PDB file of C-alpha atoms in Angstrom:
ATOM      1  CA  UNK S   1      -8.764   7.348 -14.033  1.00 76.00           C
ATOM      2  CA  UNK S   2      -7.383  10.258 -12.367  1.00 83.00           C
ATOM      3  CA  UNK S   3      -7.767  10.795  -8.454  1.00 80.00           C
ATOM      4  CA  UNK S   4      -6.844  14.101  -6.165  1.00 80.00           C
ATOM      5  CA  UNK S   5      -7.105  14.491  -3.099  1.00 80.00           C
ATOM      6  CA  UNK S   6      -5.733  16.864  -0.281  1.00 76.00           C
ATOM      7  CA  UNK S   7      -4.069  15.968   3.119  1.00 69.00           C
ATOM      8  CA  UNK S   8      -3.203  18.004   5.735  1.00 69.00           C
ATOM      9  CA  UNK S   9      -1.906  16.382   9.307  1.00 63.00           C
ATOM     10  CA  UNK S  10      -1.200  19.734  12.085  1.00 61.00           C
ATOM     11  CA  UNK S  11      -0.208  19.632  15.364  1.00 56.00           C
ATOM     12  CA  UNK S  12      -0.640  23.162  16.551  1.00 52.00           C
ATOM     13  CA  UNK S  13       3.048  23.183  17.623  1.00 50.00           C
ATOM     14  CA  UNK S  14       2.235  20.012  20.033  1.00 51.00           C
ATOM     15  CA  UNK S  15       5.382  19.229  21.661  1.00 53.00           C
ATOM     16  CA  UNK S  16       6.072  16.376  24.199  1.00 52.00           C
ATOM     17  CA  UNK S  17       8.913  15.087  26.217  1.00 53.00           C
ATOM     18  CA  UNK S  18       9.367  11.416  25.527  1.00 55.00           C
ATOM     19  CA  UNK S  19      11.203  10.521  28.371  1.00 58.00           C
ATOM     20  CA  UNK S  20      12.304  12.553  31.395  1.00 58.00           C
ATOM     21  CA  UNK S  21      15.371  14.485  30.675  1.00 57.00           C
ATOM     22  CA  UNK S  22      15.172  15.126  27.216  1.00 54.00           C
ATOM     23  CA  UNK S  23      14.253  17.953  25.155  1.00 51.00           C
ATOM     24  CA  UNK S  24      11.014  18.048  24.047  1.00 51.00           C
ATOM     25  CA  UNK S  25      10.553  17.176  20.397  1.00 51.00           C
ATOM     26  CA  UNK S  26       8.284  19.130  18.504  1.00 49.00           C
ATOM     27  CA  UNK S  27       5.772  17.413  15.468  1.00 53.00           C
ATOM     28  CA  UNK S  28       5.615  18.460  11.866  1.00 58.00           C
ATOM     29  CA  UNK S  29       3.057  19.798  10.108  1.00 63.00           C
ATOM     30  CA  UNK S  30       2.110  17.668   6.580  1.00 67.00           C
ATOM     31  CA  UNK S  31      -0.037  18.994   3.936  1.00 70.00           C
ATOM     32  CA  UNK S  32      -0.364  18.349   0.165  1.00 74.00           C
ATOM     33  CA  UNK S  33      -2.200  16.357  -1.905  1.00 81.00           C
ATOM     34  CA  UNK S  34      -3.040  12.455  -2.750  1.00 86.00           C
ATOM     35  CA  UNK S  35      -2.414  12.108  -6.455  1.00 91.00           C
ATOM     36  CA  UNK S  36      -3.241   9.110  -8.194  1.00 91.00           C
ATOM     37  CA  UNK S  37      -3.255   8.277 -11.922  1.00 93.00           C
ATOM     38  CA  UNK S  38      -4.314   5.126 -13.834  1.00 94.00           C
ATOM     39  CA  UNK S  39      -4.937   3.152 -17.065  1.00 94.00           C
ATOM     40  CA  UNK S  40      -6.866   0.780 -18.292  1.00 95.00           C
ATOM     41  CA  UNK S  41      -6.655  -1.016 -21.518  1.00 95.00           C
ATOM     42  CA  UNK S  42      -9.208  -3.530 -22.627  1.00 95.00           C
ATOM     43  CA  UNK S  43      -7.287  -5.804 -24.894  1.00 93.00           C
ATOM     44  CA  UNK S  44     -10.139  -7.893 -25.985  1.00 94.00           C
ATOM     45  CA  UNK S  45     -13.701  -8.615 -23.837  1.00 93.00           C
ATOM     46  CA  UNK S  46     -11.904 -10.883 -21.995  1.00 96.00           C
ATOM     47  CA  UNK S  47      -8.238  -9.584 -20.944  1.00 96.00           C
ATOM     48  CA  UNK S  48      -7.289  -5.952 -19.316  1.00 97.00           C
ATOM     49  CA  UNK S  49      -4.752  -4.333 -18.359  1.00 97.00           C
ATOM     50  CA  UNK S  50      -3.866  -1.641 -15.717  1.00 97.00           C
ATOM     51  CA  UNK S  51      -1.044   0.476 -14.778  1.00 96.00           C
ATOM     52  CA  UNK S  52      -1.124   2.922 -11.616  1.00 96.00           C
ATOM     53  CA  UNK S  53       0.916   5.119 -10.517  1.00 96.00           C
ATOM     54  CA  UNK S  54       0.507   7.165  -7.003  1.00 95.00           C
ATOM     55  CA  UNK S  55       1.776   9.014  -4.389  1.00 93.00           C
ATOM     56  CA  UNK S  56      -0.093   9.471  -1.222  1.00 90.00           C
ATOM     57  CA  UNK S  57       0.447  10.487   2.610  1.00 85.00           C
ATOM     58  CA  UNK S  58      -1.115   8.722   5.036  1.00 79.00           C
ATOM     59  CA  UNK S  59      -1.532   9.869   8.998  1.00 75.00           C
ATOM     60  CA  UNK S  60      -0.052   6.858  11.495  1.00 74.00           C
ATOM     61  CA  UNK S  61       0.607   7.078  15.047  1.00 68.00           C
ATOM     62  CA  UNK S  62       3.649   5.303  15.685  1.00 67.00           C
ATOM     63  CA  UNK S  63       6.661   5.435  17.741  1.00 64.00           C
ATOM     64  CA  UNK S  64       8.994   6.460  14.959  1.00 65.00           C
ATOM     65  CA  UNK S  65       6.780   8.793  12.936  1.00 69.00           C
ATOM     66  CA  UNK S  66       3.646  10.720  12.255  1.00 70.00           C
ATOM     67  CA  UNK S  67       3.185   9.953   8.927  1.00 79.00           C
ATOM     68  CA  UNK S  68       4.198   7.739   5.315  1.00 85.00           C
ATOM     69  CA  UNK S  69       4.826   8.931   1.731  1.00 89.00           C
ATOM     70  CA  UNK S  70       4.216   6.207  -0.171  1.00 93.00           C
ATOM     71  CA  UNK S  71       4.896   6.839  -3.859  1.00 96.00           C
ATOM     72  CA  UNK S  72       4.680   3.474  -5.919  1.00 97.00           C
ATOM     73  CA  UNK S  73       3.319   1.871  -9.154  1.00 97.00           C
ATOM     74  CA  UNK S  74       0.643  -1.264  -9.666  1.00 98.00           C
ATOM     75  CA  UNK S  75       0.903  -3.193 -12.786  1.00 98.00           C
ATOM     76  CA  UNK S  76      -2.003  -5.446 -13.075  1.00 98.00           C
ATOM     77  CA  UNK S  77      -3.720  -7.483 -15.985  1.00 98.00           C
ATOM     78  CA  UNK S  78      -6.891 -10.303 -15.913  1.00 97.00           C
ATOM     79  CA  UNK S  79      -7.366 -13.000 -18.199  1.00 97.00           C
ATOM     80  CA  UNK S  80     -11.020 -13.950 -18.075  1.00 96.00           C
ATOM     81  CA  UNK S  81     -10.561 -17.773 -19.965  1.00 96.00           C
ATOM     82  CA  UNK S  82     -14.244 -19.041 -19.526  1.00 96.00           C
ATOM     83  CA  UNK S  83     -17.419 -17.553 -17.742  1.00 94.00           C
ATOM     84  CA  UNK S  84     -16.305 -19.920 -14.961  1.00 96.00           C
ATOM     85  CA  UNK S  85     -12.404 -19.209 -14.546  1.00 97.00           C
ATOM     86  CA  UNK S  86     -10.509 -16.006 -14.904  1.00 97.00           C
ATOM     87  CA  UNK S  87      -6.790 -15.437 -13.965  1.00 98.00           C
ATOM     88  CA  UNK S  88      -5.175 -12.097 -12.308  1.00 98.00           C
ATOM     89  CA  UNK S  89      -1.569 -11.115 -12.194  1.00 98.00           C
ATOM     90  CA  UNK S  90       0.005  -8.006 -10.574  1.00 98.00           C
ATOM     91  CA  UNK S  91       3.022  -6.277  -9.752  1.00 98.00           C
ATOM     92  CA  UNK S  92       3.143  -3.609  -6.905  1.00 98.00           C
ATOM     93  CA  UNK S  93       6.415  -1.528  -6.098  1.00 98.00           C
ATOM     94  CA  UNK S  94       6.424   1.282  -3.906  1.00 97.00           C
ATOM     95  CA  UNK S  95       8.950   3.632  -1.222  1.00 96.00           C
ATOM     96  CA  UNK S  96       7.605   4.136   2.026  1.00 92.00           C
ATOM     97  CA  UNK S  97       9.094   7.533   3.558  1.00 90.00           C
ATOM     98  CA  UNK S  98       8.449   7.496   7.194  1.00 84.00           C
ATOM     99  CA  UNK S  99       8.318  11.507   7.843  1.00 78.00           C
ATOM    100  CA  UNK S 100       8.121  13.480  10.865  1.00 68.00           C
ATOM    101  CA  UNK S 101       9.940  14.025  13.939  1.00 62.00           C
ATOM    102  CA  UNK S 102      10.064  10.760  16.282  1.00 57.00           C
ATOM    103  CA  UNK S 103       9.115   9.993  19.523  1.00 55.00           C
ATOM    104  CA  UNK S 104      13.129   8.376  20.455  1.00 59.00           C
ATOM    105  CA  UNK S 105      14.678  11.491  17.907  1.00 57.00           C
ATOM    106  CA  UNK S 106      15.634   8.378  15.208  1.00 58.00           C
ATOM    107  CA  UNK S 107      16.874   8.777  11.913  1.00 65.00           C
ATOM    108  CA  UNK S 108      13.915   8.639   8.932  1.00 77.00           C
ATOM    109  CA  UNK S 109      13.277   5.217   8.088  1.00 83.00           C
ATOM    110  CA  UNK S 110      12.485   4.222   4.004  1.00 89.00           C
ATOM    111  CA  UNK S 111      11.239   0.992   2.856  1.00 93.00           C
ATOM    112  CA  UNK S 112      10.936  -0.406  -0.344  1.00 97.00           C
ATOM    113  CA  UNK S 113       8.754  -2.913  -1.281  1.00 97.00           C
ATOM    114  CA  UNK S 114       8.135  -5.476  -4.329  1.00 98.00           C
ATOM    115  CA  UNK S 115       4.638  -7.558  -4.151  1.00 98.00           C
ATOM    116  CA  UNK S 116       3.840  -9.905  -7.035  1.00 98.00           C
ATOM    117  CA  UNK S 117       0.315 -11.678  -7.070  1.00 98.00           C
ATOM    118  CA  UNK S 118      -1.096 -14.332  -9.055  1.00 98.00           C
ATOM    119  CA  UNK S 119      -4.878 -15.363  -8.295  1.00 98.00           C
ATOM    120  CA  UNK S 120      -7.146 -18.521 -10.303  1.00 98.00           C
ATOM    121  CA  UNK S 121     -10.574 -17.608  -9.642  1.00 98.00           C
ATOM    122  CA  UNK S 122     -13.138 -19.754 -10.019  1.00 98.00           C
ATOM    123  CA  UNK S 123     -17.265 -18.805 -10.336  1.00 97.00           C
ATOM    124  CA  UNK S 124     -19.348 -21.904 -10.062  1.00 96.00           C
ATOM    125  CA  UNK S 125     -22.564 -19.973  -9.788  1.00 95.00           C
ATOM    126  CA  UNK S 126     -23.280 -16.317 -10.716  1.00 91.00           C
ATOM    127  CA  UNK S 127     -23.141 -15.273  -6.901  1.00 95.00           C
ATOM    128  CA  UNK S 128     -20.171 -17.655  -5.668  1.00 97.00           C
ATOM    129  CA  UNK S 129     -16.542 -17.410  -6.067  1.00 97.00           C
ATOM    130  CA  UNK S 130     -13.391 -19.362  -5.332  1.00 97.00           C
ATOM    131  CA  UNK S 131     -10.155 -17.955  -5.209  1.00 98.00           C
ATOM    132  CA  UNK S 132      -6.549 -19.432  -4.914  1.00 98.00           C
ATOM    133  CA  UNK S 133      -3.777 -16.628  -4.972  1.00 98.00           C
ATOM    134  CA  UNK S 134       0.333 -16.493  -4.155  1.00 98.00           C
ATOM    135  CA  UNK S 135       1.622 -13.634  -3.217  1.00 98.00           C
ATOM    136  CA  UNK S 136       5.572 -13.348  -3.122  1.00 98.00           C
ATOM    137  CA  UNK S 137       6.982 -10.012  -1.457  1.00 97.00           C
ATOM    138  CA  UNK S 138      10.128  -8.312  -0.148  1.00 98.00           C
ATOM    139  CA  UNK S 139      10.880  -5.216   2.212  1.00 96.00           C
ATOM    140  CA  UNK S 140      14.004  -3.686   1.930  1.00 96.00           C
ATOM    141  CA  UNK S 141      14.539  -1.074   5.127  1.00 93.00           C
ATOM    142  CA  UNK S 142      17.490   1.246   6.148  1.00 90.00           C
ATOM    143  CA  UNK S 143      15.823   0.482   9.863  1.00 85.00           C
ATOM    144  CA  UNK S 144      17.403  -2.875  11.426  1.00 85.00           C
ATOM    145  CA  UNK S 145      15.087  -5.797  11.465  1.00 88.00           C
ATOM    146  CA  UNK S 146      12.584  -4.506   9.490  1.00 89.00           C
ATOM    147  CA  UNK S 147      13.582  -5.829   6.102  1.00 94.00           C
ATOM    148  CA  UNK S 148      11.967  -9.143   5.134  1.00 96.00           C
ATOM    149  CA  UNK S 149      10.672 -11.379   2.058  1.00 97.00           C
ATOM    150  CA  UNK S 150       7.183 -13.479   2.397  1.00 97.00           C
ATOM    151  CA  UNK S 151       5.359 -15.956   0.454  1.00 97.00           C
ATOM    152  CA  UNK S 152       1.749 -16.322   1.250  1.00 97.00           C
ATOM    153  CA  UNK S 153      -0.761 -18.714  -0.333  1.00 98.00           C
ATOM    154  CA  UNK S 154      -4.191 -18.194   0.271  1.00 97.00           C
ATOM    155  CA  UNK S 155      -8.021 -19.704  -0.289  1.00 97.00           C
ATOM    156  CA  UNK S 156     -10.693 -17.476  -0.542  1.00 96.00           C
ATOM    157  CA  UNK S 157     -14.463 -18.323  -0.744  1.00 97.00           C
ATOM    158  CA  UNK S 158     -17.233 -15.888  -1.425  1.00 96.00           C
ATOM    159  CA  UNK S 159     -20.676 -16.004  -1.726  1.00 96.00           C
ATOM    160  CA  UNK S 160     -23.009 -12.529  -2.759  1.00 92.00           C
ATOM    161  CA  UNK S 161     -26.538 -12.604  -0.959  1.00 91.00           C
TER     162      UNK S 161
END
């Protein structure tokens, strides 16, 4: 699967002054285009496998930027073992570029970040759905105190009407 899109953040030549006393700092203009590429292998009816990659721009309003490159890749196979019970794994790592001028005039900030999931679903009836998942995670910044690993464990129950 193949996806394109374009993106295009412009602040006419906005500028603003921050705080009193300082020059006023002037926002960049972003354009380009999403890109997005992906595929899929069926291994057998009842495993897959999928490999992303992507880089995209997303708009934020923030106090240290305007908006985020993210380029990254997803790594991701399921392992469907009865009707009932199916198991997903996945591996996400991506750089977050925090572009455009700042609000305080501070230095670019970059993240990394490495996200591995594993999920056990269970389907005890063709519209319900149980789901146990770990997540394990680390952010690596060049921005003090924003660097950080997690570990998350989570229960999920869904029902389709």
């Amino acid at each position: 699967t193949t996806r394109l899109t374009h993106f295009d953040v412009s602040y006419n030549n906005f500028q603003f002054n921050p705080l009193p006393g300082l020059l006023p700092i002037s926002q960049r203009r972003q354009d380009g285009f999403n890109k997005r590429v992906g595929l899929d292998y069926l291994a057998s009816a009842k495993t897959s496998i999928n490999l992303s990659v992507y880089n995209e721009l997303f708009e934020i309003e923030d106090f240290q930027t305007t908006y985020i490159d993210v380029t990254g890749l997803i790594l991701s196979s399921s392992w469907r073992a009865t009707d009932k019970v199916q198991l997903t794994a996945s591996y996400q790592m991506d750089e977050r570029d925090f572009l455009g001028e700042t609000s305080l005039g501070a230095r670019n900030r970059l993240d990394e970040n490495k996200t591995a999931n594993l999920s056990l679903l269970y389907f005890p009836t063709l519209k319900s759905s149980i789901q146990l998942s770990y997540i394990d995670g680390k952010r690596a910044s060049n921005e003090a105190l924003q660097s950080f690993n997690f570990n998350t464990l989570s229960a999920t129950f869904g029902y389709n009407f």
